[in-house]
Amino acid sequence: MNLENFYIVATDPDEPTLQVNISGPYLTRQAAQADLTAAIDEAAELDPSARAYDYCICKLACQKPGVIQHMACNAARQGI
């Protein structure tokens, strides 16, 4: 991973300071763009109000997994 990576970020339109990295890290903007629709669909499965969020692709100084990848990793460890 790079020091800076691309993430799909969700922002609550009613609370702009509430932002969550829902998916990533991605090495390229194109990879994040290709996953955008699926990431929004997965976020909406976890929280139906996620359909109302604003989504963008941001390059961030972060190497931690997004919420979706984090949950998938934990589910795999637990054998779910």
mmCIF file of N, CA and C in Angstrom:
data_model
loop_
_atom_site.group_PDB
_atom_site.id
_atom_site.type_symbol
_atom_site.label_atom_id
_atom_site.label_comp_id
_atom_site.label_asym_id
_atom_site.label_seq_id
_atom_site.Cartn_x
_atom_site.Cartn_y
_atom_site.Cartn_z
ATOM 1 N N MET A 1 0.835 -1.189 0.000
ATOM 2 C CA MET A 1 0.000 0.000 0.000
ATOM 3 C C MET A 1 0.878 1.250 0.000
ATOM 4 N N ASN A 2 0.302 2.303 -0.523
ATOM 5 C CA ASN A 2 0.968 3.598 -0.532
ATOM 6 C C ASN A 2 0.698 4.317 0.785
ATOM 7 N N LEU A 3 1.445 5.387 1.021
ATOM 8 C CA LEU A 3 1.151 6.202 2.194
ATOM 9 C C LEU A 3 -0.204 6.880 2.041
ATOM 10 N N GLU A 4 -0.544 7.267 0.806
ATOM 11 C CA GLU A 4 -1.857 7.830 0.512
ATOM 12 C C GLU A 4 -2.569 6.881 -0.436
ATOM 13 N N ASN A 5 -3.831 6.602 -0.152
ATOM 14 C CA ASN A 5 -4.626 5.692 -0.967
ATOM 15 C C ASN A 5 -5.990 6.314 -1.210
ATOM 16 N N PHE A 6 -6.707 5.759 -2.184
ATOM 17 C CA PHE A 6 -8.051 6.228 -2.501
ATOM 18 C C PHE A 6 -9.082 5.449 -1.679
ATOM 19 N N TYR A 7 -10.085 6.161 -1.212
ATOM 20 C CA TYR A 7 -11.177 5.580 -0.439
ATOM 21 C C TYR A 7 -12.501 6.111 -0.956
ATOM 22 N N ILE A 8 -13.538 5.299 -0.801
ATOM 23 C CA ILE A 8 -14.896 5.772 -1.028
ATOM 24 C C ILE A 8 -15.384 6.275 0.325
ATOM 25 N N VAL A 9 -15.736 7.546 0.361
ATOM 26 C CA VAL A 9 -16.099 8.205 1.618
ATOM 27 C C VAL A 9 -17.573 8.595 1.571
ATOM 28 N N ALA A 10 -18.289 8.257 2.635
ATOM 29 C CA ALA A 10 -19.701 8.623 2.774
ATOM 30 C C ALA A 10 -19.811 9.800 3.745
ATOM 31 N N THR A 11 -20.629 10.780 3.362
ATOM 32 C CA THR A 11 -20.854 11.955 4.206
ATOM 33 C C THR A 11 -22.349 12.110 4.422
ATOM 34 N N ASP A 12 -22.746 12.294 5.668
ATOM 35 C CA ASP A 12 -24.151 12.541 6.000
ATOM 36 C C ASP A 12 -24.480 13.971 5.584
ATOM 37 N N PRO A 13 -25.429 14.164 4.658
ATOM 38 C CA PRO A 13 -25.735 15.523 4.184
ATOM 39 C C PRO A 13 -26.274 16.442 5.281
ATOM 40 N N ASP A 14 -26.869 15.869 6.325
ATOM 41 C CA ASP A 14 -27.384 16.680 7.425
ATOM 42 C C ASP A 14 -26.309 16.995 8.462
ATOM 43 N N GLU A 15 -25.206 16.254 8.417
ATOM 44 C CA GLU A 15 -24.114 16.433 9.380
ATOM 45 C C GLU A 15 -22.799 16.274 8.621
ATOM 46 N N PRO A 16 -22.376 17.296 7.871
ATOM 47 C CA PRO A 16 -21.212 17.177 6.982
ATOM 48 C C PRO A 16 -19.906 16.769 7.674
ATOM 49 N N THR A 17 -19.827 16.952 8.973
ATOM 50 C CA THR A 17 -18.605 16.535 9.666
ATOM 51 C C THR A 17 -18.586 15.029 9.908
ATOM 52 N N LEU A 18 -19.718 14.373 9.700
ATOM 53 C CA LEU A 18 -19.792 12.924 9.867
ATOM 54 C C LEU A 18 -19.410 12.265 8.542
ATOM 55 N N GLN A 19 -18.176 11.784 8.485
ATOM 56 C CA GLN A 19 -17.666 11.120 7.294
ATOM 57 C C GLN A 19 -17.097 9.763 7.675
ATOM 58 N N VAL A 20 -17.328 8.778 6.814
ATOM 59 C CA VAL A 20 -16.860 7.416 7.071
ATOM 60 C C VAL A 20 -16.231 6.870 5.795
ATOM 61 N N ASN A 21 -15.046 6.273 5.938
ATOM 62 C CA ASN A 21 -14.424 5.560 4.821
ATOM 63 C C ASN A 21 -15.151 4.229 4.709
ATOM 64 N N ILE A 22 -16.011 4.090 3.702
ATOM 65 C CA ILE A 22 -16.784 2.854 3.623
ATOM 66 C C ILE A 22 -16.068 1.765 2.849
ATOM 67 N N SER A 23 -15.168 2.154 1.924
ATOM 68 C CA SER A 23 -14.491 1.148 1.134
ATOM 69 C C SER A 23 -13.109 1.648 0.749
ATOM 70 N N GLY A 24 -12.169 0.728 0.691
ATOM 71 C CA GLY A 24 -10.801 1.058 0.339
ATOM 72 C C GLY A 24 -9.860 0.338 1.282
ATOM 73 N N PRO A 25 -8.619 0.497 1.135
ATOM 74 C CA PRO A 25 -7.912 1.398 0.231
ATOM 75 C C PRO A 25 -7.810 0.848 -1.188
ATOM 76 N N TYR A 26 -7.761 1.782 -2.138
ATOM 77 C CA TYR A 26 -7.557 1.468 -3.551
ATOM 78 C C TYR A 26 -6.277 2.165 -4.000
ATOM 79 N N LEU A 27 -5.543 1.529 -4.875
ATOM 80 C CA LEU A 27 -4.307 2.128 -5.372
ATOM 81 C C LEU A 27 -4.562 3.208 -6.415
ATOM 82 N N THR A 28 -5.703 3.110 -7.122
ATOM 83 C CA THR A 28 -6.014 4.096 -8.161
ATOM 84 C C THR A 28 -7.445 4.598 -8.011
ATOM 85 N N ARG A 29 -7.678 5.798 -8.522
ATOM 86 C CA ARG A 29 -9.022 6.370 -8.528
ATOM 87 C C ARG A 29 -9.955 5.512 -9.386
ATOM 88 N N GLN A 30 -9.417 4.954 -10.481
ATOM 89 C CA GLN A 30 -10.226 4.131 -11.377
ATOM 90 C C GLN A 30 -10.731 2.883 -10.656
ATOM 91 N N ALA A 31 -9.910 2.276 -9.816
ATOM 92 C CA ALA A 31 -10.333 1.094 -9.066
ATOM 93 C C ALA A 31 -11.459 1.449 -8.092
ATOM 94 N N ALA A 32 -11.330 2.587 -7.426
ATOM 95 C CA ALA A 32 -12.391 3.034 -6.512
ATOM 96 C C ALA A 32 -13.670 3.328 -7.280
ATOM 97 N N GLN A 33 -13.538 3.975 -8.433
ATOM 98 C CA GLN A 33 -14.708 4.305 -9.259
ATOM 99 C C GLN A 33 -15.424 3.026 -9.706
ATOM 100 N N ALA A 34 -14.657 1.997 -10.062
ATOM 101 C CA ALA A 34 -15.246 0.734 -10.510
ATOM 102 C C ALA A 34 -16.033 0.048 -9.397
ATOM 103 N N ASP A 35 -15.678 0.307 -8.149
ATOM 104 C CA ASP A 35 -16.312 -0.342 -7.002
ATOM 105 C C ASP A 35 -17.386 0.526 -6.352
ATOM 106 N N LEU A 36 -17.559 1.752 -6.840
ATOM 107 C CA LEU A 36 -18.441 2.718 -6.171
ATOM 108 C C LEU A 36 -19.874 2.233 -6.014
ATOM 109 N N THR A 37 -20.503 1.766 -7.066
ATOM 110 C CA THR A 37 -21.902 1.330 -6.989
ATOM 111 C C THR A 37 -22.068 0.167 -6.026
ATOM 112 N N ALA A 38 -21.172 -0.805 -6.094
ATOM 113 C CA ALA A 38 -21.253 -1.962 -5.191
ATOM 114 C C ALA A 38 -21.041 -1.535 -3.745
ATOM 115 N N ALA A 39 -20.135 -0.598 -3.508
ATOM 116 C CA ALA A 39 -19.886 -0.132 -2.139
ATOM 117 C C ALA A 39 -21.113 0.585 -1.570
ATOM 118 N N ILE A 40 -21.777 1.389 -2.391
ATOM 119 C CA ILE A 40 -22.988 2.083 -1.935
ATOM 120 C C ILE A 40 -24.080 1.058 -1.624
ATOM 121 N N ASP A 41 -24.231 0.053 -2.477
ATOM 122 C CA ASP A 41 -25.234 -0.991 -2.242
ATOM 123 C C ASP A 41 -24.951 -1.745 -0.941
ATOM 124 N N GLU A 42 -23.687 -2.068 -0.697
ATOM 125 C CA GLU A 42 -23.335 -2.780 0.547
ATOM 126 C C GLU A 42 -23.565 -1.903 1.765
ATOM 127 N N ALA A 43 -23.247 -0.621 1.659
ATOM 128 C CA ALA A 43 -23.488 0.292 2.783
ATOM 129 C C ALA A 43 -24.977 0.383 3.085
ATOM 130 N N ALA A 44 -25.810 0.404 2.044
ATOM 131 C CA ALA A 44 -27.257 0.482 2.228
ATOM 132 C C ALA A 44 -27.813 -0.792 2.855
ATOM 133 N N GLU A 45 -27.173 -1.928 2.600
ATOM 134 C CA GLU A 45 -27.597 -3.171 3.261
ATOM 135 C C GLU A 45 -27.329 -3.103 4.761
ATOM 136 N N LEU A 46 -26.237 -2.455 5.143
ATOM 137 C CA LEU A 46 -25.899 -2.311 6.562
ATOM 138 C C LEU A 46 -26.753 -1.243 7.237
ATOM 139 N N ASP A 47 -27.058 -0.178 6.492
ATOM 140 C CA ASP A 47 -27.811 0.951 7.031
ATOM 141 C C ASP A 47 -28.637 1.554 5.901
ATOM 142 N N PRO A 48 -29.954 1.278 5.865
ATOM 143 C CA PRO A 48 -30.782 1.784 4.766
ATOM 144 C C PRO A 48 -30.701 3.294 4.558
ATOM 145 N N SER A 49 -30.404 4.048 5.592
ATOM 146 C CA SER A 49 -30.297 5.501 5.427
ATOM 147 C C SER A 49 -29.050 5.894 4.632
ATOM 148 N N ALA A 50 -28.164 4.940 4.381
ATOM 149 C CA ALA A 50 -26.940 5.230 3.622
ATOM 150 C C ALA A 50 -27.237 5.668 2.199
ATOM 151 N N ARG A 51 -28.412 5.353 1.684
ATOM 152 C CA ARG A 51 -28.791 5.794 0.332
ATOM 153 C C ARG A 51 -28.857 7.328 0.255
ATOM 154 N N ALA A 52 -29.092 7.970 1.378
ATOM 155 C CA ALA A 52 -29.201 9.433 1.394
ATOM 156 C C ALA A 52 -27.846 10.121 1.575
ATOM 157 N N TYR A 53 -26.802 9.362 1.830
ATOM 158 C CA TYR A 53 -25.479 9.949 2.044
ATOM 159 C C TYR A 53 -24.902 10.452 0.732
ATOM 160 N N ASP A 54 -23.961 11.359 0.826
ATOM 161 C CA ASP A 54 -23.198 11.822 -0.325
ATOM 162 C C ASP A 54 -21.913 10.997 -0.378
ATOM 163 N N TYR A 55 -21.527 10.564 -1.563
ATOM 164 C CA TYR A 55 -20.339 9.721 -1.725
ATOM 165 C C TYR A 55 -19.332 10.406 -2.615
ATOM 166 N N CYS A 56 -18.064 10.246 -2.264
ATOM 167 C CA CYS A 56 -16.995 10.769 -3.099
ATOM 168 C C CYS A 56 -15.793 9.844 -2.974
ATOM 169 N N ILE A 57 -14.885 10.001 -3.898
ATOM 170 C CA ILE A 57 -13.633 9.257 -3.858
ATOM 171 C C ILE A 57 -12.555 10.247 -3.452
ATOM 172 N N CYS A 58 -11.852 9.929 -2.376
ATOM 173 C CA CYS A 58 -10.847 10.831 -1.835
ATOM 174 C C CYS A 58 -9.508 10.108 -1.707
ATOM 175 N N LYS A 59 -8.445 10.861 -1.896
ATOM 176 C CA LYS A 59 -7.110 10.329 -1.653
ATOM 177 C C LYS A 59 -6.716 10.772 -0.252
ATOM 178 N N LEU A 60 -6.487 9.782 0.618
ATOM 179 C CA LEU A 60 -6.231 10.061 2.023
ATOM 180 C C LEU A 60 -4.925 9.423 2.474
ATOM 181 N N ALA A 61 -4.294 10.036 3.457
ATOM 182 C CA ALA A 61 -3.104 9.456 4.064
ATOM 183 C C ALA A 61 -3.562 8.432 5.091
ATOM 184 N N CYS A 62 -3.892 7.249 4.610
ATOM 185 C CA CYS A 62 -4.432 6.202 5.471
ATOM 186 C C CYS A 62 -4.206 4.860 4.804
ATOM 187 N N GLN A 63 -3.970 3.827 5.614
ATOM 188 C CA GLN A 63 -3.806 2.486 5.089
ATOM 189 C C GLN A 63 -4.782 1.509 5.738
ATOM 190 N N LYS A 64 -5.675 2.025 6.580
ATOM 191 C CA LYS A 64 -6.643 1.167 7.256
ATOM 192 C C LYS A 64 -7.766 0.786 6.309
ATOM 193 N N PRO A 65 -8.347 -0.405 6.486
ATOM 194 C CA PRO A 65 -9.450 -0.803 5.606
ATOM 195 C C PRO A 65 -10.709 0.004 5.879
ATOM 196 N N GLY A 66 -11.529 0.165 4.824
ATOM 197 C CA GLY A 66 -12.831 0.808 4.977
ATOM 198 C C GLY A 66 -13.756 -0.095 5.769
ATOM 199 N N VAL A 67 -14.910 0.415 6.154
ATOM 200 C CA VAL A 67 -15.867 -0.315 6.979
ATOM 201 C C VAL A 67 -16.258 -1.643 6.338
ATOM 202 N N ILE A 68 -16.533 -1.641 5.036
ATOM 203 C CA ILE A 68 -16.976 -2.874 4.373
ATOM 204 C C ILE A 68 -15.882 -3.937 4.417
ATOM 205 N N GLN A 69 -14.639 -3.560 4.090
ATOM 206 C CA GLN A 69 -13.544 -4.525 4.131
ATOM 207 C C GLN A 69 -13.275 -5.000 5.559
ATOM 208 N N HIS A 70 -13.386 -4.080 6.515
ATOM 209 C CA HIS A 70 -13.168 -4.436 7.919
ATOM 210 C C HIS A 70 -14.197 -5.472 8.387
ATOM 211 N N MET A 71 -15.463 -5.246 8.032
ATOM 212 C CA MET A 71 -16.510 -6.182 8.437
ATOM 213 C C MET A 71 -16.340 -7.537 7.742
ATOM 214 N N ALA A 72 -15.964 -7.524 6.474
ATOM 215 C CA ALA A 72 -15.762 -8.775 5.743
ATOM 216 C C ALA A 72 -14.607 -9.569 6.332
ATOM 217 N N CYS A 73 -13.559 -8.896 6.713
ATOM 218 C CA CYS A 73 -12.407 -9.562 7.323
ATOM 219 C C CYS A 73 -12.793 -10.194 8.643
ATOM 220 N N ASN A 74 -13.537 -9.481 9.474
ATOM 221 C CA ASN A 74 -13.973 -10.019 10.767
ATOM 222 C C ASN A 74 -14.923 -11.190 10.588
ATOM 223 N N ALA A 75 -15.819 -11.121 9.610
ATOM 224 C CA ALA A 75 -16.748 -12.216 9.347
ATOM 225 C C ALA A 75 -15.987 -13.467 8.910
ATOM 226 N N ALA A 76 -14.954 -13.293 8.094
ATOM 227 C CA ALA A 76 -14.151 -14.427 7.631
ATOM 228 C C ALA A 76 -13.417 -15.082 8.804
ATOM 229 N N ARG A 77 -12.913 -14.274 9.715
ATOM 230 C CA ARG A 77 -12.198 -14.803 10.891
ATOM 231 C C ARG A 77 -13.133 -15.597 11.780
ATOM 232 N N GLN A 78 -14.400 -15.162 11.846
ATOM 233 C CA GLN A 78 -15.368 -15.822 12.718
ATOM 234 C C GLN A 78 -16.074 -16.977 12.005
ATOM 235 N N GLY A 79 -15.755 -17.180 10.720
ATOM 236 C CA GLY A 79 -16.356 -18.267 9.977
ATOM 237 C C GLY A 79 -17.811 -18.038 9.619
ATOM 238 N N ILE A 80 -18.189 -16.778 9.477
ATOM 239 C CA ILE A 80 -19.587 -16.449 9.147
ATOM 240 C C ILE A 80 -19.777 -16.516 7.645
#
